[in-house]
Each structure stands twice: as C-alpha cells, then as structure tokens.
mmCIF file of C-alpha atoms in Angstrom:
data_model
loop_
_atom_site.group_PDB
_atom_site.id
_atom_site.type_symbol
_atom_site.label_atom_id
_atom_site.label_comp_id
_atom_site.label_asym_id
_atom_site.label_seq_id
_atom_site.Cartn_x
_atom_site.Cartn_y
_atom_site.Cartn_z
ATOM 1 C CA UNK A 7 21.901 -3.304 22.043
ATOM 2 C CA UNK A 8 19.945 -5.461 24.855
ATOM 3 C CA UNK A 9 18.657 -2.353 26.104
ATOM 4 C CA UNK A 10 17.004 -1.302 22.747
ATOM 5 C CA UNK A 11 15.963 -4.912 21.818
ATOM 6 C CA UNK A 12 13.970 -5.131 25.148
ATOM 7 C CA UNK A 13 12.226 -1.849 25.069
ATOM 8 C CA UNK A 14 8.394 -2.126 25.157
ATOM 9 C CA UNK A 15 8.211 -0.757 21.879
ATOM 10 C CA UNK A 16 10.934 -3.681 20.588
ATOM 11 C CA UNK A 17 8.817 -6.563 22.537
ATOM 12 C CA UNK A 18 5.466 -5.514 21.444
ATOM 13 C CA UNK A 19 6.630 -5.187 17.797
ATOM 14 C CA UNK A 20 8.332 -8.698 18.159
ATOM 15 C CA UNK A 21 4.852 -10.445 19.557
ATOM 16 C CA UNK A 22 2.688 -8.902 16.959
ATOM 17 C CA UNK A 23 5.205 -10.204 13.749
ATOM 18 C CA UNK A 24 4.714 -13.420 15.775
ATOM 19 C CA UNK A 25 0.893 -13.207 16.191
ATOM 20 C CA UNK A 26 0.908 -12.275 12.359
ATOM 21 C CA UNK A 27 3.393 -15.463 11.029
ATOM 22 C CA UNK A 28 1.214 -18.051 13.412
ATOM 23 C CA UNK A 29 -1.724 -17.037 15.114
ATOM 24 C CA UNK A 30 -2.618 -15.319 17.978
ATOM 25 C CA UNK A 31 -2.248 -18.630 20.026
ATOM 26 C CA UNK A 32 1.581 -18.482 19.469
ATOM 27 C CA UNK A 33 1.823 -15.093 21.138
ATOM 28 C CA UNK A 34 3.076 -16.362 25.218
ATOM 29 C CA UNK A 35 5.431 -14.613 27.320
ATOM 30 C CA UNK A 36 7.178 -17.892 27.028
ATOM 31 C CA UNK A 37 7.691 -18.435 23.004
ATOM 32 C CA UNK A 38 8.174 -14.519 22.731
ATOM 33 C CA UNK A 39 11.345 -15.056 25.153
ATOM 34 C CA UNK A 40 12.771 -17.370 23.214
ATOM 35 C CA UNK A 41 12.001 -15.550 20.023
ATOM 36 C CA UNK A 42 13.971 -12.534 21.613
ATOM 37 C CA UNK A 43 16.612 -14.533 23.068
ATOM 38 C CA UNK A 44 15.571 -13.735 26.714
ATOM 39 C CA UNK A 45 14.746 -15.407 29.710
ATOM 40 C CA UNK A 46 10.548 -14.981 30.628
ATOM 41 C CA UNK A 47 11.806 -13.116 33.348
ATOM 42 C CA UNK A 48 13.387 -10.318 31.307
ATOM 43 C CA UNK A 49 10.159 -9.321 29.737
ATOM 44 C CA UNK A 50 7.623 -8.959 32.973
ATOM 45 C CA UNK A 51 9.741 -5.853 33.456
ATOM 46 C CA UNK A 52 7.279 -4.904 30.616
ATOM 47 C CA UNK A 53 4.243 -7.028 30.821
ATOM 48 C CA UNK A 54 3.277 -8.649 34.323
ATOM 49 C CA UNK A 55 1.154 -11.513 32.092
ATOM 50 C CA UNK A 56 0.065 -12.735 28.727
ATOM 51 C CA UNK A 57 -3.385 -10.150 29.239
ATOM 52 C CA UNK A 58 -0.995 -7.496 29.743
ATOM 53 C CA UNK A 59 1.076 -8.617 26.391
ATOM 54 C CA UNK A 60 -1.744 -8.651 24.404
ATOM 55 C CA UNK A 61 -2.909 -5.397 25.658
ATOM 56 C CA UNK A 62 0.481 -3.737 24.764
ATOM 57 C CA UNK A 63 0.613 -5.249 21.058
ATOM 58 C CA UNK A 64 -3.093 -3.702 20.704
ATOM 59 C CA UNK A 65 -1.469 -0.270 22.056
ATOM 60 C CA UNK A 66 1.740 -0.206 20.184
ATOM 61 C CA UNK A 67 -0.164 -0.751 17.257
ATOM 62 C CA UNK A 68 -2.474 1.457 17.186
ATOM 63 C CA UNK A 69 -0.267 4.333 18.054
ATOM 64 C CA UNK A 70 -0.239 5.253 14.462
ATOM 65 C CA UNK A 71 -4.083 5.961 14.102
ATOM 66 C CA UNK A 72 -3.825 9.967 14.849
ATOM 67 C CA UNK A 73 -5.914 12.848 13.904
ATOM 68 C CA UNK A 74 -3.139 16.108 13.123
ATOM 69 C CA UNK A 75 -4.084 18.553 16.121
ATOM 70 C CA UNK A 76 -1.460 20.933 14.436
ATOM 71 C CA UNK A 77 -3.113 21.342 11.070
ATOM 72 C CA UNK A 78 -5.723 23.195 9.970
ATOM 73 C CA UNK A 79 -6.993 20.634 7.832
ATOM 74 C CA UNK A 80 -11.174 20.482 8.065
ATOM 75 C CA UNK A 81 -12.401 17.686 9.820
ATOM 76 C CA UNK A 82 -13.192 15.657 6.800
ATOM 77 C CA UNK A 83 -9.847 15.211 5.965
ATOM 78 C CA UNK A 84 -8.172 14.444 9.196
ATOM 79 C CA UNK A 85 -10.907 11.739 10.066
ATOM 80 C CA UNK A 86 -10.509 10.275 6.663
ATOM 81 C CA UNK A 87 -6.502 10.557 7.805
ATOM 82 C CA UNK A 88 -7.740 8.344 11.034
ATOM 83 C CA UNK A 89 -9.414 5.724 8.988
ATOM 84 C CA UNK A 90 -6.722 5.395 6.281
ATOM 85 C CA UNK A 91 -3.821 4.545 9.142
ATOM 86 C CA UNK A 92 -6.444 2.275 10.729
ATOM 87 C CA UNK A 93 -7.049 -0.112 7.300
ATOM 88 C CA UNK A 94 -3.100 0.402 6.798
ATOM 89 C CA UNK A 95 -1.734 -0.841 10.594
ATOM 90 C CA UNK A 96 -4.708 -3.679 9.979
ATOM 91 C CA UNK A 97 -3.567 -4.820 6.525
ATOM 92 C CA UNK A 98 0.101 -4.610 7.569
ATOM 93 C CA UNK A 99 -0.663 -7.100 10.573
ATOM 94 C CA UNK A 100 -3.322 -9.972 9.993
ATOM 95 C CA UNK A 101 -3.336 -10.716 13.504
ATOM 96 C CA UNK A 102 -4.731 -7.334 14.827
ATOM 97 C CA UNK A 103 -8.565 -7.802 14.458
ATOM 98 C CA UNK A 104 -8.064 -10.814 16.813
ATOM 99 C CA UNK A 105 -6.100 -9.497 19.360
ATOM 100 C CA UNK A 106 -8.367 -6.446 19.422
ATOM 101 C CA UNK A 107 -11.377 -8.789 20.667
ATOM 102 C CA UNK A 108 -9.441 -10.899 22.703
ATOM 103 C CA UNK A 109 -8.356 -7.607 25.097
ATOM 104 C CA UNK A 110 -10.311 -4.601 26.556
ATOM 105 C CA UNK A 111 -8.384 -2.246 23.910
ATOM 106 C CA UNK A 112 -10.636 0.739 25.886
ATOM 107 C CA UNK A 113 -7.927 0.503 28.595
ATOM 108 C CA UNK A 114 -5.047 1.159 26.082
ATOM 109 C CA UNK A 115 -3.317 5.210 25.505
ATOM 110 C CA UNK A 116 -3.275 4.445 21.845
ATOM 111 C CA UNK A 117 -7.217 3.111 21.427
ATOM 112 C CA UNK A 118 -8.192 6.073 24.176
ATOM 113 C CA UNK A 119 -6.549 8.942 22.280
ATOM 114 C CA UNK A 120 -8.246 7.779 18.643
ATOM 115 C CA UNK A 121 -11.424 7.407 20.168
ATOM 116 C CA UNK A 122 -11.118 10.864 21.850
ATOM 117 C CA UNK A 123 -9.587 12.557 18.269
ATOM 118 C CA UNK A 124 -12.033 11.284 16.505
ATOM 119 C CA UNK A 125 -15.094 12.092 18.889
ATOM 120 C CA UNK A 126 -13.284 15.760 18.740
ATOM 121 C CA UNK A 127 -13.486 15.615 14.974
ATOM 122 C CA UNK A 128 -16.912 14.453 15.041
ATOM 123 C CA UNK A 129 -18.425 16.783 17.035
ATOM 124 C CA UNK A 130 -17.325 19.505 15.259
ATOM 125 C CA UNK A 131 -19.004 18.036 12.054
ATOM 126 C CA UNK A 132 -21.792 18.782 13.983
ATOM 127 C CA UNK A 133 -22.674 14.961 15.561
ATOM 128 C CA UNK A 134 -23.675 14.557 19.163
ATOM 129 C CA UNK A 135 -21.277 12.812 21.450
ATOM 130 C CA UNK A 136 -23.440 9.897 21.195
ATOM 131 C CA UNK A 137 -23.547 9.942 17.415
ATOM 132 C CA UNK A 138 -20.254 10.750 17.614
ATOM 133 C CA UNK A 139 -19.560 7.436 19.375
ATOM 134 C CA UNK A 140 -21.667 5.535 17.288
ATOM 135 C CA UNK A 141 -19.744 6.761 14.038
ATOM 136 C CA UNK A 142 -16.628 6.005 15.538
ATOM 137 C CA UNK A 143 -17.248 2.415 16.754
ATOM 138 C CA UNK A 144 -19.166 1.873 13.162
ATOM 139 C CA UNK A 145 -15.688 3.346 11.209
ATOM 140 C CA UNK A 146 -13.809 0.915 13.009
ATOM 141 C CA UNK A 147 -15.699 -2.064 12.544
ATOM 142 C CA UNK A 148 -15.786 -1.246 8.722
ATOM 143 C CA UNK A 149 -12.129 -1.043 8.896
ATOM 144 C CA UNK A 150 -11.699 -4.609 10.391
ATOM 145 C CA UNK A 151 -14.543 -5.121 8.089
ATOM 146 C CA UNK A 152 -12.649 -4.317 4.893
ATOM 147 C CA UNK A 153 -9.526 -5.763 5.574
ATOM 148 C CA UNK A 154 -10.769 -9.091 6.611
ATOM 149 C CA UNK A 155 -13.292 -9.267 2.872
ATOM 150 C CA UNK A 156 -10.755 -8.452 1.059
ATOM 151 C CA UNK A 157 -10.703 -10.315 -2.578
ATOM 152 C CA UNK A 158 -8.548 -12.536 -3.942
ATOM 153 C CA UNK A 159 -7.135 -15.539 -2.548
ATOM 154 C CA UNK A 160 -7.079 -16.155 1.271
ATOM 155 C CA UNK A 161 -3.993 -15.352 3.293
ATOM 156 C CA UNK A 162 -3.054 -18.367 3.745
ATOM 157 C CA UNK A 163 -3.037 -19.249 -0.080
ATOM 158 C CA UNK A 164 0.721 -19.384 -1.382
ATOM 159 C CA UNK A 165 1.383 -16.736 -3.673
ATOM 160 C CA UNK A 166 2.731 -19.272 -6.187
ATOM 161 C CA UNK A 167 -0.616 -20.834 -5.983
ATOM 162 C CA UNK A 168 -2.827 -17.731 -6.461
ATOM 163 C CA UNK A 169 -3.752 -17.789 -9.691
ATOM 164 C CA UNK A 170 -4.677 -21.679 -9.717
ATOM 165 C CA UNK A 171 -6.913 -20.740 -6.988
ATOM 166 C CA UNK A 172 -8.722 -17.934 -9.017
ATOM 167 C CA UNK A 173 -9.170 -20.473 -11.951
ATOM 168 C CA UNK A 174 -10.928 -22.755 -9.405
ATOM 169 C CA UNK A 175 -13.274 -19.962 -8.524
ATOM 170 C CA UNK A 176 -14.480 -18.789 -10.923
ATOM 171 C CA UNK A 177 -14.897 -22.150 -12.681
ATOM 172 C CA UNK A 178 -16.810 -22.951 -9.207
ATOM 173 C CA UNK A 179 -19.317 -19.439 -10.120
ATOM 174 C CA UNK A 180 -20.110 -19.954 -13.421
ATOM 175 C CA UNK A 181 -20.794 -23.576 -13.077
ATOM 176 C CA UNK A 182 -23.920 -22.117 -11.181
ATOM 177 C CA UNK A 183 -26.891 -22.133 -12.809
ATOM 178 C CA UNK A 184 -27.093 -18.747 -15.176
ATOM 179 C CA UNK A 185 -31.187 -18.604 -15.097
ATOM 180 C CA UNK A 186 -31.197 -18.677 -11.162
ATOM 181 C CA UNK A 187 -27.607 -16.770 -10.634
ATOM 182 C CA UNK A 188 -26.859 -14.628 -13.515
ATOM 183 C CA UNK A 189 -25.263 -11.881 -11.622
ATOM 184 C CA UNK A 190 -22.887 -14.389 -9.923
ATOM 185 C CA UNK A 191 -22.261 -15.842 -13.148
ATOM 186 C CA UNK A 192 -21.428 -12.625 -14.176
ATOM 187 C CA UNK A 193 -19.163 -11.773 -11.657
ATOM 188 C CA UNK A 194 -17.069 -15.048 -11.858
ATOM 189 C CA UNK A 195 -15.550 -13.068 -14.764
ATOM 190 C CA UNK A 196 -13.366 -11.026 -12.627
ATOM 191 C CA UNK A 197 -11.626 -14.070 -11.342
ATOM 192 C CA UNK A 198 -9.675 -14.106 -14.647
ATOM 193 C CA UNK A 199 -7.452 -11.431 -13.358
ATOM 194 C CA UNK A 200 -5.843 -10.654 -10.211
ATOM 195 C CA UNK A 201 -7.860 -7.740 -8.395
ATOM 196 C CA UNK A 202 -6.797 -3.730 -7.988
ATOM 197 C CA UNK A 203 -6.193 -4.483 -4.333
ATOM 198 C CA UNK A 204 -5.393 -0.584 -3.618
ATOM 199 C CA UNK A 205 -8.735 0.461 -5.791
ATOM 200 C CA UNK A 206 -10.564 -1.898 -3.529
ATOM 201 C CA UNK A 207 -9.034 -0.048 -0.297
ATOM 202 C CA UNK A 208 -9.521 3.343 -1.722
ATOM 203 C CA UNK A 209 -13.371 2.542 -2.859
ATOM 204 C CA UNK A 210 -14.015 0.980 0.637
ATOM 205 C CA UNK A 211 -12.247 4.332 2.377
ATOM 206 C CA UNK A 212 -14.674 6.363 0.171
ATOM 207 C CA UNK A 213 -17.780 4.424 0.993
ATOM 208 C CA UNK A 214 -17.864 4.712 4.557
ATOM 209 C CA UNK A 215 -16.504 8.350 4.570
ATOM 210 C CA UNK A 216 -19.094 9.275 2.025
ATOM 211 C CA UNK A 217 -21.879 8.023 4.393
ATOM 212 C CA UNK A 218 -20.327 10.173 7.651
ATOM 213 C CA UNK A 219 -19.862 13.473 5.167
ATOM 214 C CA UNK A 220 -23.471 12.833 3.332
ATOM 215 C CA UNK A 221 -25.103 12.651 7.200
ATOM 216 C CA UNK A 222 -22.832 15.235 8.309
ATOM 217 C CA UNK A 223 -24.110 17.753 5.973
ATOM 218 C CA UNK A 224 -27.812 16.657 6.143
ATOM 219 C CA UNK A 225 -27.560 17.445 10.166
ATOM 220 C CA UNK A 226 -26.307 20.415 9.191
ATOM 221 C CA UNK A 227 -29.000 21.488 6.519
ATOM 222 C CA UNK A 228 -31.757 20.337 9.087
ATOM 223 C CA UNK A 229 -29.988 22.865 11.562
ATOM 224 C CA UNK A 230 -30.453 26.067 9.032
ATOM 225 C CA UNK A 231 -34.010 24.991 7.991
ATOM 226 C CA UNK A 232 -35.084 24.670 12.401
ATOM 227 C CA UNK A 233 -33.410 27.921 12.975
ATOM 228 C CA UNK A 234 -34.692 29.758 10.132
ATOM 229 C CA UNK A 235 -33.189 32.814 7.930
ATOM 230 C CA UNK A 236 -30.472 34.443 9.549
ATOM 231 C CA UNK A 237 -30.683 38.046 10.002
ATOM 232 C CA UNK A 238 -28.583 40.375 8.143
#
C-alpha cells in the first residue's frame, strides 16, 4: 500500500489536487509530505526539488492529451480528439494553466509527445512544420484560453452563492447606459439563467477547429490551382 501511494504517478496526482484546492504556492515538497503522510525524504526518490515537482504534475497531467496512432481516423478528428482531452485535463484541474508557465513543460514526455502527434497530424493536413508549430502552440493557448473565460461565476464563488452573484451582474450591465451600450445591455439578459457550460465548451472546440480545417483546405485548394489540371 506505501509502495502504490508513493509511486510518481500517486505523488504527482496528490500535488496537483493540492495545487487545485489552494494555489500553486501550496504545492512544496514539504506540505505534499505531510499531505501523503511521508517524510520529505521519501519523495526526492521521485523529484530531486520543487522545479522537478512541478515539472512532473505538468507531465502526469498531460499524459492524457494523445492523438490514436492505431486508428484510421482522418486527421481532423484525431486533432480535434487532442484538443478535447486538453480543455477536459484543464477544466478538471484549475491549477494547470499556472503550473504550465511556471515550468519549461518542453522538457516533459507527456508535452513532447502532443507536440510531436499533433505536428504529425498537421503536416499531413498539408501545413508546414512551421505552420504546423504555430497551429499547435495557437490550439493550446485557446485551450487555456477557454477554460480560464469561462462564464458564470468565478471559481472561487460558492456554489450556494451563484445565483446571487448572477443577479448582481446583470443588474451591474443593464444599469449601463442603453444609448451608449445597448448590446451589453442586451446581453445582461443571459445572466437570468445559469449558462450551458458544455454548449460553451463544445462551441469554443468548434471555433478554433473550424479555423485549422477552413485554412487547411484553402492550402490545399491553392495547391491544385499552382499545379494545374491533373492528367488523366
């Protein structure tokens, strides 16, 4: 049982619950040992240092964020796959965007085998390796991106407390002037109801995936129309 409790796996699980309940501050080799019951020294077997432990949070999770080398699904699919378990490990753990700019997360497995899937993915949609980089990096700033605007209350707004919070803003909105803000005025509306959180995930996913496909298939088109009509 000490065994499986102390695996990397177990530790870096452990310090990203406790990065998500209070703050990436709270994450130390020291609070993480008591957390686990453990002396500091138990866990260096793992991590040498608190860089280290950060590092391996980043790592362990992001080892969800796959593209299926097995299936024969078209490249669409698979990226949109990528993105999907990116917003999903981000939403499950508040603390991720964070601890992904306090570490190098280039010198993680997990972040180096995404970025090389989805390059792989991308240059068969027919992007340069340098597009293909560009893409990549902008997907996963739109997925940090989403997660962090997402509506309704803040996180750290009890759920008990939620819909007082709405009341206040949209009272806030529509106490703007309507002849200068009319569209904000407008919108303050939709604070009368709690929002279709998954909709809002789904319409972001589409959005940005709509952009790579749309520029995907104009590359293509300018391809045919250099290279002429094919022969027969």
């Amino acid at each position: 049982m000490a065994g499986e409790k102390l695996s990397r796996a177990a530790v870096a699980e452990r310090a990203l619950r406790l990065g998500d309940q209070e703050g990436v501050e709270a994450v130390t080799i020291r609070r993480l040992a008591q957390e686990l019951g453990v002396t500091p020294m138990a866990l260096y077997w793992h991590f040498k240092n608190k860089d280290e432990l950060l590092l391996g949070i980043v790592d362990h999770a992001l080892s969800t964020v796959r593209a299926d080398r097995s299936a024969a699904d078209p490249w669409q699919k698979q990226l949109r796959a990528m993105v999907e378990a990116l917003v999903t490990v981000m939403r499950e753990h508040p603390s991720l965007a964070e601890l992904m700019h306090a570490v190098d997360k280039t010198e993680g497995e997990s972040f180096t085998r995404a970025t090389n899937d989805a390059l792989t993915l991308l240059t068969a949609a027919g992007f340069g390796i340098e597009e293909a980089y560009w893409v990549a990096s902008h997907l996963l700033h739109a997925a940090i991106g989403l997660v962090h605007a997402q509506p309704d209350c803040p996180m750290n707004v009890p759920a008990d407390q939620a819909g007082e919070w709405r009341r206040q803003k949209r009272l806030s909105m529509e106490s703007l002037p309507a002849d200068k803000y009319p569209m904000v005025v407008a919108f303050a509306a939709t604070y009368s109801r709690a929002p279709d959180t998954e909709r809002y995930y789904a319409f972001g996913v589409d959005l940005v995936m709509a952009g790579v496909e749309a520029m995907a298939q104009s590359n293509a088109t300018e391809l045919d129309q250099r290279n002429g009509p094919r022969r027969a």
